[in-house]
mmCIF file of C-alpha atoms in Angstrom:
data_model
loop_
_atom_site.group_PDB
_atom_site.id
_atom_site.type_symbol
_atom_site.label_atom_id
_atom_site.label_comp_id
_atom_site.label_asym_id
_atom_site.label_seq_id
_atom_site.Cartn_x
_atom_site.Cartn_y
_atom_site.Cartn_z
ATOM 1 C CA UNK A 1 111.669 100.149 114.549
ATOM 2 C CA UNK A 2 113.861 98.678 111.796
ATOM 3 C CA UNK A 3 115.668 101.716 110.444
ATOM 4 C CA UNK A 4 116.962 99.907 107.363
ATOM 5 C CA UNK A 5 113.734 98.140 106.305
ATOM 6 C CA UNK A 6 110.655 99.352 104.426
ATOM 7 C CA UNK A 7 107.576 97.223 103.774
ATOM 8 C CA UNK A 8 106.224 97.366 100.212
ATOM 9 C CA UNK A 9 102.817 95.816 99.562
ATOM 10 C CA UNK A 10 101.006 95.243 96.284
ATOM 11 C CA UNK A 11 97.571 93.908 95.348
ATOM 12 C CA UNK A 12 98.372 92.197 92.030
ATOM 13 C CA UNK A 13 101.096 89.763 90.973
ATOM 14 C CA UNK A 14 101.946 92.117 88.097
ATOM 15 C CA UNK A 15 102.737 94.835 90.632
ATOM 16 C CA UNK A 16 104.566 92.411 92.922
ATOM 17 C CA UNK A 17 106.863 91.311 90.098
ATOM 18 C CA UNK A 18 107.616 94.934 89.168
ATOM 19 C CA UNK A 19 109.008 95.521 92.662
ATOM 20 C CA UNK A 20 110.604 92.076 92.924
ATOM 21 C CA UNK A 21 112.741 92.732 89.840
ATOM 22 C CA UNK A 22 114.390 95.612 91.685
ATOM 23 C CA UNK A 23 115.484 93.498 94.657
ATOM 24 C CA UNK A 24 118.751 91.646 95.174
ATOM 25 C CA UNK A 25 118.923 88.359 97.066
ATOM 26 C CA UNK A 26 115.263 88.075 98.113
ATOM 27 C CA UNK A 27 114.679 85.487 100.839
ATOM 28 C CA UNK A 28 111.364 83.946 101.855
ATOM 29 C CA UNK A 29 109.980 85.073 105.219
ATOM 30 C CA UNK A 30 106.911 83.215 106.475
ATOM 31 C CA UNK A 31 104.592 84.759 109.051
ATOM 32 C CA UNK A 32 103.318 82.338 111.704
ATOM 33 C CA UNK A 33 99.823 82.580 110.192
ATOM 34 C CA UNK A 34 101.023 81.644 106.719
ATOM 35 C CA UNK A 35 101.450 85.048 105.068
ATOM 36 C CA UNK A 36 104.572 84.994 102.915
ATOM 37 C CA UNK A 37 106.920 87.908 102.370
ATOM 38 C CA UNK A 38 110.188 88.159 100.485
ATOM 39 C CA UNK A 39 112.940 90.241 102.057
ATOM 40 C CA UNK A 40 115.725 91.578 99.854
ATOM 41 C CA UNK A 41 117.749 94.723 99.302
ATOM 42 C CA UNK A 42 117.251 97.380 96.667
ATOM 43 C CA UNK A 43 119.991 96.716 94.141
ATOM 44 C CA UNK A 44 123.140 98.716 94.857
ATOM 45 C CA UNK A 45 121.984 99.901 98.298
ATOM 46 C CA UNK A 46 121.702 98.716 101.897
ATOM 47 C CA UNK A 47 117.951 99.388 101.993
ATOM 48 C CA UNK A 48 116.007 96.231 102.843
ATOM 49 C CA UNK A 49 112.517 95.664 101.438
ATOM 50 C CA UNK A 50 109.924 93.269 102.849
ATOM 51 C CA UNK A 51 107.640 92.620 99.878
ATOM 52 C CA UNK A 52 104.145 91.219 100.323
ATOM 53 C CA UNK A 53 100.975 90.558 98.327
ATOM 54 C CA UNK A 54 97.600 91.597 99.780
ATOM 55 C CA UNK A 55 95.195 90.747 96.933
ATOM 56 C CA UNK A 56 92.387 93.125 95.995
ATOM 57 C CA UNK A 57 90.300 95.191 98.388
ATOM 58 C CA UNK A 58 90.718 97.507 101.359
ATOM 59 C CA UNK A 59 89.896 94.864 103.970
ATOM 60 C CA UNK A 60 92.508 92.388 102.779
ATOM 61 C CA UNK A 61 95.056 95.182 102.398
ATOM 62 C CA UNK A 62 94.411 96.408 105.954
ATOM 63 C CA UNK A 63 94.893 92.949 107.487
ATOM 64 C CA UNK A 64 98.133 92.202 105.625
ATOM 65 C CA UNK A 65 99.475 95.710 106.275
ATOM 66 C CA UNK A 66 98.816 95.356 110.009
ATOM 67 C CA UNK A 67 100.477 91.929 109.966
ATOM 68 C CA UNK A 68 103.535 93.282 108.131
ATOM 69 C CA UNK A 69 103.878 96.196 110.560
ATOM 70 C CA UNK A 70 103.807 93.914 113.584
ATOM 71 C CA UNK A 71 106.202 91.434 111.974
ATOM 72 C CA UNK A 72 108.862 93.879 110.740
ATOM 73 C CA UNK A 73 108.395 97.186 112.657
ATOM 74 C CA UNK A 74 109.383 98.973 109.428
ATOM 75 C CA UNK A 75 110.585 102.518 108.916
ATOM 76 C CA UNK A 76 107.563 102.955 106.599
ATOM 77 C CA UNK A 77 104.925 101.072 104.609
ATOM 78 C CA UNK A 78 104.526 101.786 100.895
ATOM 79 C CA UNK A 79 101.572 100.509 98.916
ATOM 80 C CA UNK A 80 102.573 100.276 95.264
ATOM 81 C CA UNK A 81 100.667 99.439 92.108
ATOM 82 C CA UNK A 82 98.396 100.721 89.355
ATOM 83 C CA UNK A 83 95.289 102.905 89.438
ATOM 84 C CA UNK A 84 92.778 104.592 87.173
ATOM 85 C CA UNK A 85 92.976 108.320 86.492
ATOM 86 C CA UNK A 86 89.875 110.391 87.242
ATOM 87 C CA UNK A 87 91.022 113.439 85.287
ATOM 88 C CA UNK A 88 93.281 114.198 82.331
ATOM 89 C CA UNK A 89 95.902 115.926 84.498
ATOM 90 C CA UNK A 90 97.620 112.557 84.996
ATOM 91 C CA UNK A 91 98.846 110.847 81.839
ATOM 92 C CA UNK A 92 99.024 107.114 81.300
ATOM 93 C CA UNK A 93 102.266 105.938 82.849
ATOM 94 C CA UNK A 94 102.556 108.849 85.283
ATOM 95 C CA UNK A 95 102.957 108.159 88.997
ATOM 96 C CA UNK A 96 100.523 109.536 91.572
ATOM 97 C CA UNK A 97 101.789 109.997 95.111
ATOM 98 C CA UNK A 98 98.833 110.374 97.484
ATOM 99 C CA UNK A 99 98.797 113.566 99.548
ATOM 100 C CA UNK A 100 95.834 111.988 101.311
ATOM 101 C CA UNK A 101 93.488 109.044 100.858
ATOM 102 C CA UNK A 102 89.676 109.146 100.695
ATOM 103 C CA UNK A 103 87.599 106.124 101.702
ATOM 104 C CA UNK A 104 84.814 107.207 99.383
ATOM 105 C CA UNK A 105 82.269 104.511 100.241
ATOM 106 C CA UNK A 106 81.414 106.197 103.526
ATOM 107 C CA UNK A 107 77.987 107.823 103.220
ATOM 108 C CA UNK A 108 74.354 107.953 104.208
ATOM 109 C CA UNK A 109 71.402 107.206 101.941
ATOM 110 C CA UNK A 110 68.566 109.706 102.375
ATOM 111 C CA UNK A 111 65.358 110.550 100.506
ATOM 112 C CA UNK A 112 67.104 113.260 98.518
ATOM 113 C CA UNK A 113 70.087 111.136 97.586
ATOM 114 C CA UNK A 114 73.363 109.659 98.768
ATOM 115 C CA UNK A 115 75.366 111.999 101.000
ATOM 116 C CA UNK A 116 79.145 111.590 101.279
ATOM 117 C CA UNK A 117 80.635 110.813 104.685
ATOM 118 C CA UNK A 118 84.238 110.027 103.826
ATOM 119 C CA UNK A 119 87.158 109.135 106.023
ATOM 120 C CA UNK A 120 90.499 110.609 105.037
ATOM 121 C CA UNK A 121 94.137 110.056 105.963
ATOM 122 C CA UNK A 122 96.947 112.501 105.199
ATOM 123 C CA UNK A 123 100.356 111.338 104.063
ATOM 124 C CA UNK A 124 103.097 111.905 106.666
ATOM 125 C CA UNK A 125 104.709 115.302 106.215
ATOM 126 C CA UNK A 126 108.309 114.044 106.076
ATOM 127 C CA UNK A 127 107.501 111.423 103.428
ATOM 128 C CA UNK A 128 105.587 113.971 101.329
ATOM 129 C CA UNK A 129 108.506 116.386 101.529
ATOM 130 C CA UNK A 130 110.997 113.701 100.526
ATOM 131 C CA UNK A 131 108.803 112.506 97.641
ATOM 132 C CA UNK A 132 108.458 116.090 96.354
ATOM 133 C CA UNK A 133 112.232 116.466 96.457
ATOM 134 C CA UNK A 134 112.745 113.248 94.487
ATOM 135 C CA UNK A 135 110.162 114.349 91.934
ATOM 136 C CA UNK A 136 112.047 117.614 91.439
ATOM 137 C CA UNK A 137 115.328 115.733 91.030
ATOM 138 C CA UNK A 138 113.597 113.754 88.248
ATOM 139 C CA UNK A 139 116.243 111.029 88.069
ATOM 140 C CA UNK A 140 114.247 108.093 89.439
ATOM 141 C CA UNK A 141 112.636 106.725 86.269
ATOM 142 C CA UNK A 142 114.174 103.949 84.189
ATOM 143 C CA UNK A 143 115.505 105.110 80.838
ATOM 144 C CA UNK A 144 113.620 102.935 78.346
ATOM 145 C CA UNK A 145 114.305 103.733 74.656
ATOM 146 C CA UNK A 146 111.198 104.244 72.550
ATOM 147 C CA UNK A 147 108.829 104.737 75.501
ATOM 148 C CA UNK A 148 108.061 108.401 74.728
ATOM 149 C CA UNK A 149 108.013 111.128 77.362
ATOM 150 C CA UNK A 150 109.427 110.267 80.759
ATOM 151 C CA UNK A 151 106.774 109.674 83.435
ATOM 152 C CA UNK A 152 106.053 112.485 85.879
ATOM 153 C CA UNK A 153 105.088 112.338 89.549
ATOM 154 C CA UNK A 154 101.743 113.934 90.386
ATOM 155 C CA UNK A 155 100.734 114.791 93.945
ATOM 156 C CA UNK A 156 97.109 114.760 95.029
ATOM 157 C CA UNK A 157 94.349 112.757 96.722
ATOM 158 C CA UNK A 158 93.596 109.151 95.834
ATOM 159 C CA UNK A 159 90.070 107.736 96.227
ATOM 160 C CA UNK A 160 89.796 104.152 97.494
ATOM 161 C CA UNK A 161 86.608 102.080 97.361
ATOM 162 C CA UNK A 162 85.421 98.513 97.089
ATOM 163 C CA UNK A 163 84.592 98.195 93.388
ATOM 164 C CA UNK A 164 86.414 98.333 90.068
ATOM 165 C CA UNK A 165 85.486 101.711 88.586
ATOM 166 C CA UNK A 166 85.275 101.608 84.786
ATOM 167 C CA UNK A 167 82.835 104.270 83.639
ATOM 168 C CA UNK A 168 82.526 108.038 83.253
ATOM 169 C CA UNK A 169 78.748 108.092 82.875
ATOM 170 C CA UNK A 170 77.394 105.689 85.497
ATOM 171 C CA UNK A 171 75.602 107.175 88.515
ATOM 172 C CA UNK A 172 78.416 106.187 90.855
ATOM 173 C CA UNK A 173 81.127 107.524 88.538
ATOM 174 C CA UNK A 174 79.395 110.891 88.400
ATOM 175 C CA UNK A 175 78.861 110.844 92.189
ATOM 176 C CA UNK A 176 82.555 110.189 92.807
ATOM 177 C CA UNK A 177 83.662 112.921 90.451
ATOM 178 C CA UNK A 178 81.209 115.316 92.090
ATOM 179 C CA UNK A 179 82.091 114.659 95.726
ATOM 180 C CA UNK A 180 85.810 113.896 95.239
ATOM 181 C CA UNK A 181 86.616 116.228 92.389
ATOM 182 C CA UNK A 182 90.176 116.839 93.619
ATOM 183 C CA UNK A 183 91.113 113.131 93.579
ATOM 184 C CA UNK A 184 93.610 112.316 90.833
ATOM 185 C CA UNK A 185 93.209 108.542 90.848
ATOM 186 C CA UNK A 186 90.916 105.780 92.043
ATOM 187 C CA UNK A 187 91.741 102.285 93.364
ATOM 188 C CA UNK A 188 90.743 99.657 95.953
ATOM 189 C CA UNK A 189 93.385 99.256 98.690
ATOM 190 C CA UNK A 190 94.814 102.567 99.912
ATOM 191 C CA UNK A 191 92.174 103.196 102.594
ATOM 192 C CA UNK A 192 92.832 99.845 104.262
ATOM 193 C CA UNK A 193 96.589 100.363 104.356
ATOM 194 C CA UNK A 194 96.207 103.942 105.598
ATOM 195 C CA UNK A 195 93.952 102.791 108.443
ATOM 196 C CA UNK A 196 96.391 100.040 109.439
ATOM 197 C CA UNK A 197 99.212 102.552 109.537
ATOM 198 C CA UNK A 198 97.129 104.997 111.556
ATOM 199 C CA UNK A 199 96.252 102.422 114.216
ATOM 200 C CA UNK A 200 99.801 101.033 114.369
ATOM 201 C CA UNK A 201 101.627 104.344 114.378
ATOM 202 C CA UNK A 202 103.521 103.417 111.190
ATOM 203 C CA UNK A 203 104.036 105.979 108.392
ATOM 204 C CA UNK A 204 102.274 105.009 105.152
ATOM 205 C CA UNK A 205 102.680 106.238 101.587
ATOM 206 C CA UNK A 206 100.588 105.297 98.543
ATOM 207 C CA UNK A 207 102.360 105.211 95.158
ATOM 208 C CA UNK A 208 100.311 104.422 92.053
ATOM 209 C CA UNK A 209 101.100 104.266 88.355
ATOM 210 C CA UNK A 210 98.288 105.355 86.029
ATOM 211 C CA UNK A 211 97.330 102.426 83.798
ATOM 212 C CA UNK A 212 93.841 103.479 82.618
ATOM 213 C CA UNK A 213 91.280 106.278 82.827
ATOM 214 C CA UNK A 214 88.468 104.448 84.641
ATOM 215 C CA UNK A 215 86.217 105.470 81.766
ATOM 216 C CA UNK A 216 84.990 102.234 80.177
ATOM 217 C CA UNK A 217 88.216 101.309 78.364
ATOM 218 C CA UNK A 218 89.768 99.315 81.208
ATOM 219 C CA UNK A 219 89.653 95.962 79.434
ATOM 220 C CA UNK A 220 90.997 97.277 76.139
ATOM 221 C CA UNK A 221 94.240 96.190 74.524
ATOM 222 C CA UNK A 222 95.664 99.667 75.156
ATOM 223 C CA UNK A 223 94.949 99.389 78.872
ATOM 224 C CA UNK A 224 96.535 95.956 79.115
ATOM 225 C CA UNK A 225 99.690 97.253 77.454
ATOM 226 C CA UNK A 226 99.901 100.158 79.903
ATOM 227 C CA UNK A 227 99.525 98.095 83.065
ATOM 228 C CA UNK A 228 103.080 96.687 83.084
ATOM 229 C CA UNK A 229 104.571 100.092 82.290
ATOM 230 C CA UNK A 230 102.544 101.850 84.973
ATOM 231 C CA UNK A 231 103.452 99.174 87.529
ATOM 232 C CA UNK A 232 107.150 99.454 86.603
ATOM 233 C CA UNK A 233 107.080 103.240 86.983
ATOM 234 C CA UNK A 234 105.391 103.021 90.377
ATOM 235 C CA UNK A 235 107.941 100.415 91.499
ATOM 236 C CA UNK A 236 110.840 102.584 90.322
ATOM 237 C CA UNK A 237 109.675 105.630 92.255
ATOM 238 C CA UNK A 238 108.666 103.641 95.347
ATOM 239 C CA UNK A 239 111.981 101.814 95.675
ATOM 240 C CA UNK A 240 113.893 105.080 95.245
ATOM 241 C CA UNK A 241 111.671 106.614 97.926
ATOM 242 C CA UNK A 242 112.344 103.636 100.214
ATOM 243 C CA UNK A 243 116.112 104.023 99.778
ATOM 244 C CA UNK A 244 115.965 107.704 100.674
ATOM 245 C CA UNK A 245 113.674 107.059 103.648
ATOM 246 C CA UNK A 246 116.146 104.540 105.063
ATOM 247 C CA UNK A 247 119.018 106.931 104.448
ATOM 248 C CA UNK A 248 117.153 109.657 106.328
ATOM 249 C CA UNK A 249 116.448 107.296 109.235
ATOM 250 C CA UNK A 250 120.068 106.245 109.502
ATOM 251 C CA UNK A 251 121.359 109.816 109.333
ATOM 252 C CA UNK A 252 118.908 110.910 112.002
ATOM 253 C CA UNK A 253 119.919 108.020 114.259
ATOM 254 C CA UNK A 254 123.615 108.948 114.036
ATOM 255 C CA UNK A 255 123.135 112.726 114.181
ATOM 256 C CA UNK A 256 124.928 114.397 117.105
ATOM 257 C CA UNK A 257 122.710 115.253 120.049
ATOM 258 C CA UNK A 258 121.452 118.802 120.449
ATOM 259 C CA UNK A 259 124.186 120.963 121.824
ATOM 260 C CA UNK A 260 126.947 119.824 119.462
ATOM 261 C CA UNK A 261 127.242 122.944 117.370
ATOM 262 C CA UNK A 262 129.564 124.070 114.613
ATOM 263 C CA UNK A 263 132.250 124.937 117.179
ATOM 264 C CA UNK A 264 132.971 121.228 117.610
ATOM 265 C CA UNK A 265 132.045 121.111 121.291
ATOM 266 C CA UNK A 266 130.839 117.839 122.711
ATOM 267 C CA UNK A 267 127.122 117.426 123.497
ATOM 268 C CA UNK A 268 126.371 118.842 126.922
ATOM 269 C CA UNK A 269 129.363 121.219 126.854
ATOM 270 C CA UNK A 270 128.757 124.955 126.344
ATOM 271 C CA UNK A 271 131.528 127.543 126.235
ATOM 272 C CA UNK A 272 130.754 131.175 127.059
ATOM 273 C CA UNK A 273 132.208 133.248 124.235
ATOM 274 C CA UNK A 274 130.448 136.488 125.185
ATOM 275 C CA UNK A 275 132.639 139.460 126.051
ATOM 276 C CA UNK A 276 131.796 142.172 128.612
ATOM 277 C CA UNK A 277 128.325 140.768 129.114
ATOM 278 C CA UNK A 278 126.359 138.658 131.547
ATOM 279 C CA UNK A 279 125.036 135.273 130.491
ATOM 280 C CA UNK A 280 122.266 133.620 132.507
ATOM 281 C CA UNK A 281 121.702 129.885 132.144
ATOM 282 C CA UNK A 282 120.510 126.846 134.040
ATOM 283 C CA UNK A 283 123.207 124.173 134.222
ATOM 284 C CA UNK A 284 124.256 121.024 135.998
ATOM 285 C CA UNK A 285 127.726 122.307 136.856
ATOM 286 C CA UNK A 286 130.092 125.186 136.094
ATOM 287 C CA UNK A 287 133.879 124.864 135.933
ATOM 288 C CA UNK A 288 136.003 127.918 135.160
ATOM 289 C CA UNK A 289 134.471 129.412 131.987
ATOM 290 C CA UNK A 290 132.869 126.174 130.887
ATOM 291 C CA UNK A 291 129.315 125.102 131.642
ATOM 292 C CA UNK A 292 128.275 121.441 131.738
ATOM 293 C CA UNK A 293 124.686 120.369 131.659
ATOM 294 C CA UNK A 294 122.631 117.306 130.904
ATOM 295 C CA UNK A 295 119.348 117.465 129.032
ATOM 296 C CA UNK A 296 117.405 114.483 127.786
ATOM 297 C CA UNK A 297 114.509 115.467 125.487
ATOM 298 C CA UNK A 298 113.036 111.987 125.649
ATOM 299 C CA UNK A 299 110.527 111.198 128.394
ATOM 300 C CA UNK A 300 111.982 109.083 131.162
ATOM 301 C CA UNK A 301 110.839 105.480 131.266
ATOM 302 C CA UNK A 302 108.707 104.476 134.256
ATOM 303 C CA UNK A 303 110.048 101.779 136.571
ATOM 304 C CA UNK A 304 106.815 99.734 136.817
ATOM 305 C CA UNK A 305 105.214 99.605 133.373
ATOM 306 C CA UNK A 306 102.155 97.578 134.435
ATOM 307 C CA UNK A 307 101.345 100.042 137.231
ATOM 308 C CA UNK A 308 101.765 102.959 134.827
ATOM 309 C CA UNK A 309 99.423 101.294 132.353
ATOM 310 C CA UNK A 310 96.839 100.943 135.108
ATOM 311 C CA UNK A 311 97.245 104.631 135.813
ATOM 312 C CA UNK A 312 96.823 105.447 132.134
ATOM 313 C CA UNK A 313 93.515 103.539 132.131
ATOM 314 C CA UNK A 314 92.241 105.971 134.779
ATOM 315 C CA UNK A 315 93.126 108.927 132.551
ATOM 316 C CA UNK A 316 91.297 107.299 129.626
ATOM 317 C CA UNK A 317 88.176 106.800 131.693
ATOM 318 C CA UNK A 318 88.357 110.368 133.010
ATOM 319 C CA UNK A 319 88.524 111.713 129.437
ATOM 320 C CA UNK A 320 85.514 109.549 128.559
ATOM 321 C CA UNK A 321 83.520 110.787 131.558
ATOM 322 C CA UNK A 322 84.326 114.413 130.710
ATOM 323 C CA UNK A 323 83.237 113.933 127.096
ATOM 324 C CA UNK A 324 86.706 114.591 125.699
ATOM 325 C CA UNK A 325 86.909 111.030 124.333
ATOM 326 C CA UNK A 326 84.103 109.275 122.451
ATOM 327 C CA UNK A 327 82.927 105.810 123.461
ATOM 328 C CA UNK A 328 84.075 104.002 120.306
ATOM 329 C CA UNK A 329 87.615 105.382 120.543
ATOM 330 C CA UNK A 330 87.754 104.610 124.263
ATOM 331 C CA UNK A 331 86.565 101.043 123.687
ATOM 332 C CA UNK A 332 89.253 100.422 121.027
ATOM 333 C CA UNK A 333 91.886 102.097 123.216
ATOM 334 C CA UNK A 334 91.050 99.824 126.143
ATOM 335 C CA UNK A 335 91.489 96.753 123.931
ATOM 336 C CA UNK A 336 95.024 97.854 123.008
ATOM 337 C CA UNK A 337 95.765 98.906 126.587
ATOM 338 C CA UNK A 338 94.683 95.518 127.956
ATOM 339 C CA UNK A 339 96.783 93.776 125.315
ATOM 340 C CA UNK A 340 99.831 95.851 126.275
ATOM 341 C CA UNK A 341 99.272 95.199 129.979
ATOM 342 C CA UNK A 342 98.937 91.449 129.388
ATOM 343 C CA UNK A 343 102.151 91.154 127.351
ATOM 344 C CA UNK A 344 104.022 93.495 129.730
ATOM 345 C CA UNK A 345 103.469 90.936 132.496
ATOM 346 C CA UNK A 346 104.843 88.090 130.398
ATOM 347 C CA UNK A 347 108.426 86.887 130.567
ATOM 348 C CA UNK A 348 108.650 85.358 127.111
ATOM 349 C CA UNK A 349 110.598 86.037 123.889
ATOM 350 C CA UNK A 350 108.959 88.784 121.857
ATOM 351 C CA UNK A 351 106.676 89.995 124.657
ATOM 352 C CA UNK A 352 108.289 93.436 124.798
ATOM 353 C CA UNK A 353 107.845 93.820 121.036
ATOM 354 C CA UNK A 354 104.156 92.929 121.294
ATOM 355 C CA UNK A 355 103.737 95.392 124.159
ATOM 356 C CA UNK A 356 105.355 98.167 122.135
ATOM 357 C CA UNK A 357 103.176 97.438 119.085
ATOM 358 C CA UNK A 358 99.998 97.491 121.190
ATOM 359 C CA UNK A 359 100.997 100.852 122.664
ATOM 360 C CA UNK A 360 101.819 102.211 119.200
ATOM 361 C CA UNK A 361 98.333 101.251 118.028
ATOM 362 C CA UNK A 362 96.955 102.995 121.100
ATOM 363 C CA UNK A 363 99.043 106.056 120.285
ATOM 364 C CA UNK A 364 97.464 106.188 116.829
ATOM 365 C CA UNK A 365 93.968 106.066 118.331
ATOM 366 C CA UNK A 366 94.555 108.966 120.748
ATOM 367 C CA UNK A 367 96.727 111.105 118.476
ATOM 368 C CA UNK A 368 94.049 113.831 118.517
ATOM 369 C CA UNK A 369 94.190 114.067 122.336
ATOM 370 C CA UNK A 370 97.501 115.746 123.268
ATOM 371 C CA UNK A 371 97.175 115.258 127.039
ATOM 372 C CA UNK A 372 96.709 111.517 126.653
ATOM 373 C CA UNK A 373 99.389 111.279 123.970
ATOM 374 C CA UNK A 374 101.917 113.031 126.238
ATOM 375 C CA UNK A 375 101.183 110.622 129.074
ATOM 376 C CA UNK A 376 101.534 107.642 126.760
ATOM 377 C CA UNK A 377 104.915 108.647 125.282
ATOM 378 C CA UNK A 378 107.094 107.433 128.187
ATOM 379 C CA UNK A 379 105.164 104.168 128.298
ATOM 380 C CA UNK A 380 105.995 103.501 124.634
ATOM 381 C CA UNK A 381 109.662 104.151 125.439
ATOM 382 C CA UNK A 382 109.504 101.848 128.472
ATOM 383 C CA UNK A 383 108.091 99.078 126.314
ATOM 384 C CA UNK A 384 111.021 99.371 123.921
ATOM 385 C CA UNK A 385 109.409 101.545 121.253
ATOM 386 C CA UNK A 386 110.374 105.002 120.008
ATOM 387 C CA UNK A 387 108.719 108.113 121.423
#
């Protein structure tokens, strides 16, 4: 994982330019399949941003997000742009940070109407906590004279579908507001990016500026004037969030190992300061009044990765046979497992990275199965990924 790099994706050129203006020294980065990114740093920081354009729609967003994750192994993926407000709680120009994303087009059509069968993805806890902290600090927005009240950050669900929603009275508009009445905003890409992050094991956050009310006024002059402002506000909050995410990653990476307490002792060195008492511990060695031990919280890496992957296949099939794993999930898991096994046998540049990415996708698929996830953790480490 690149601890100093965050991927930011947008659907529209207007949104892309809003982020691009905040970058210093952007350089073109071309993916082997032709997708173009620009990589620069947030002005005044060491945080690198890989900026890409997905175009409209969840499918396109999912493909480009997956491609960006494999190419950059980022600390996080942020999808940034504009959206329509479903309720009056979010003002024009405000920023909505998704607590979770609804793919609202999932459903079943029956004689008595259309029944909702949504998929949903929650925002990662650590990103949500950091975003809430930044919102409370309230120092992220650009100070633009004459722009009225400063934009606020709202936290709540975002609904993502496949159409431009621009009505309050159409049958679909009423259906959405009925079944997803807690959603603050509506757009067309968040579900695809969230799914790509889920399958790849990459944290994803959705940041949207409110540019319209999805109520029939979307093509008005007022709406067109709000789009640039909403995009700029979303870009301001997203880049600040990216900077803080990178800072958190770097601090965590350099944090002393467990066991280095406030007494200044080195990791793995414990001094008994108890008086007239008995202390019972398990340790590697004891010398005088000092105890030395070694504890590694990370799972140990297996010596033969290919053999371990073959063993993991047996556990997958056993879970399937016992009914603990459904057929669709097992089928997708086997695709990623075979991909990891194939690249693990290669002796070529980048093969270890491809193995790690395949295993991270597999980890996302089986995240709801703790026994399988625990067995997979050391294999991810062995492939060069993070547990």
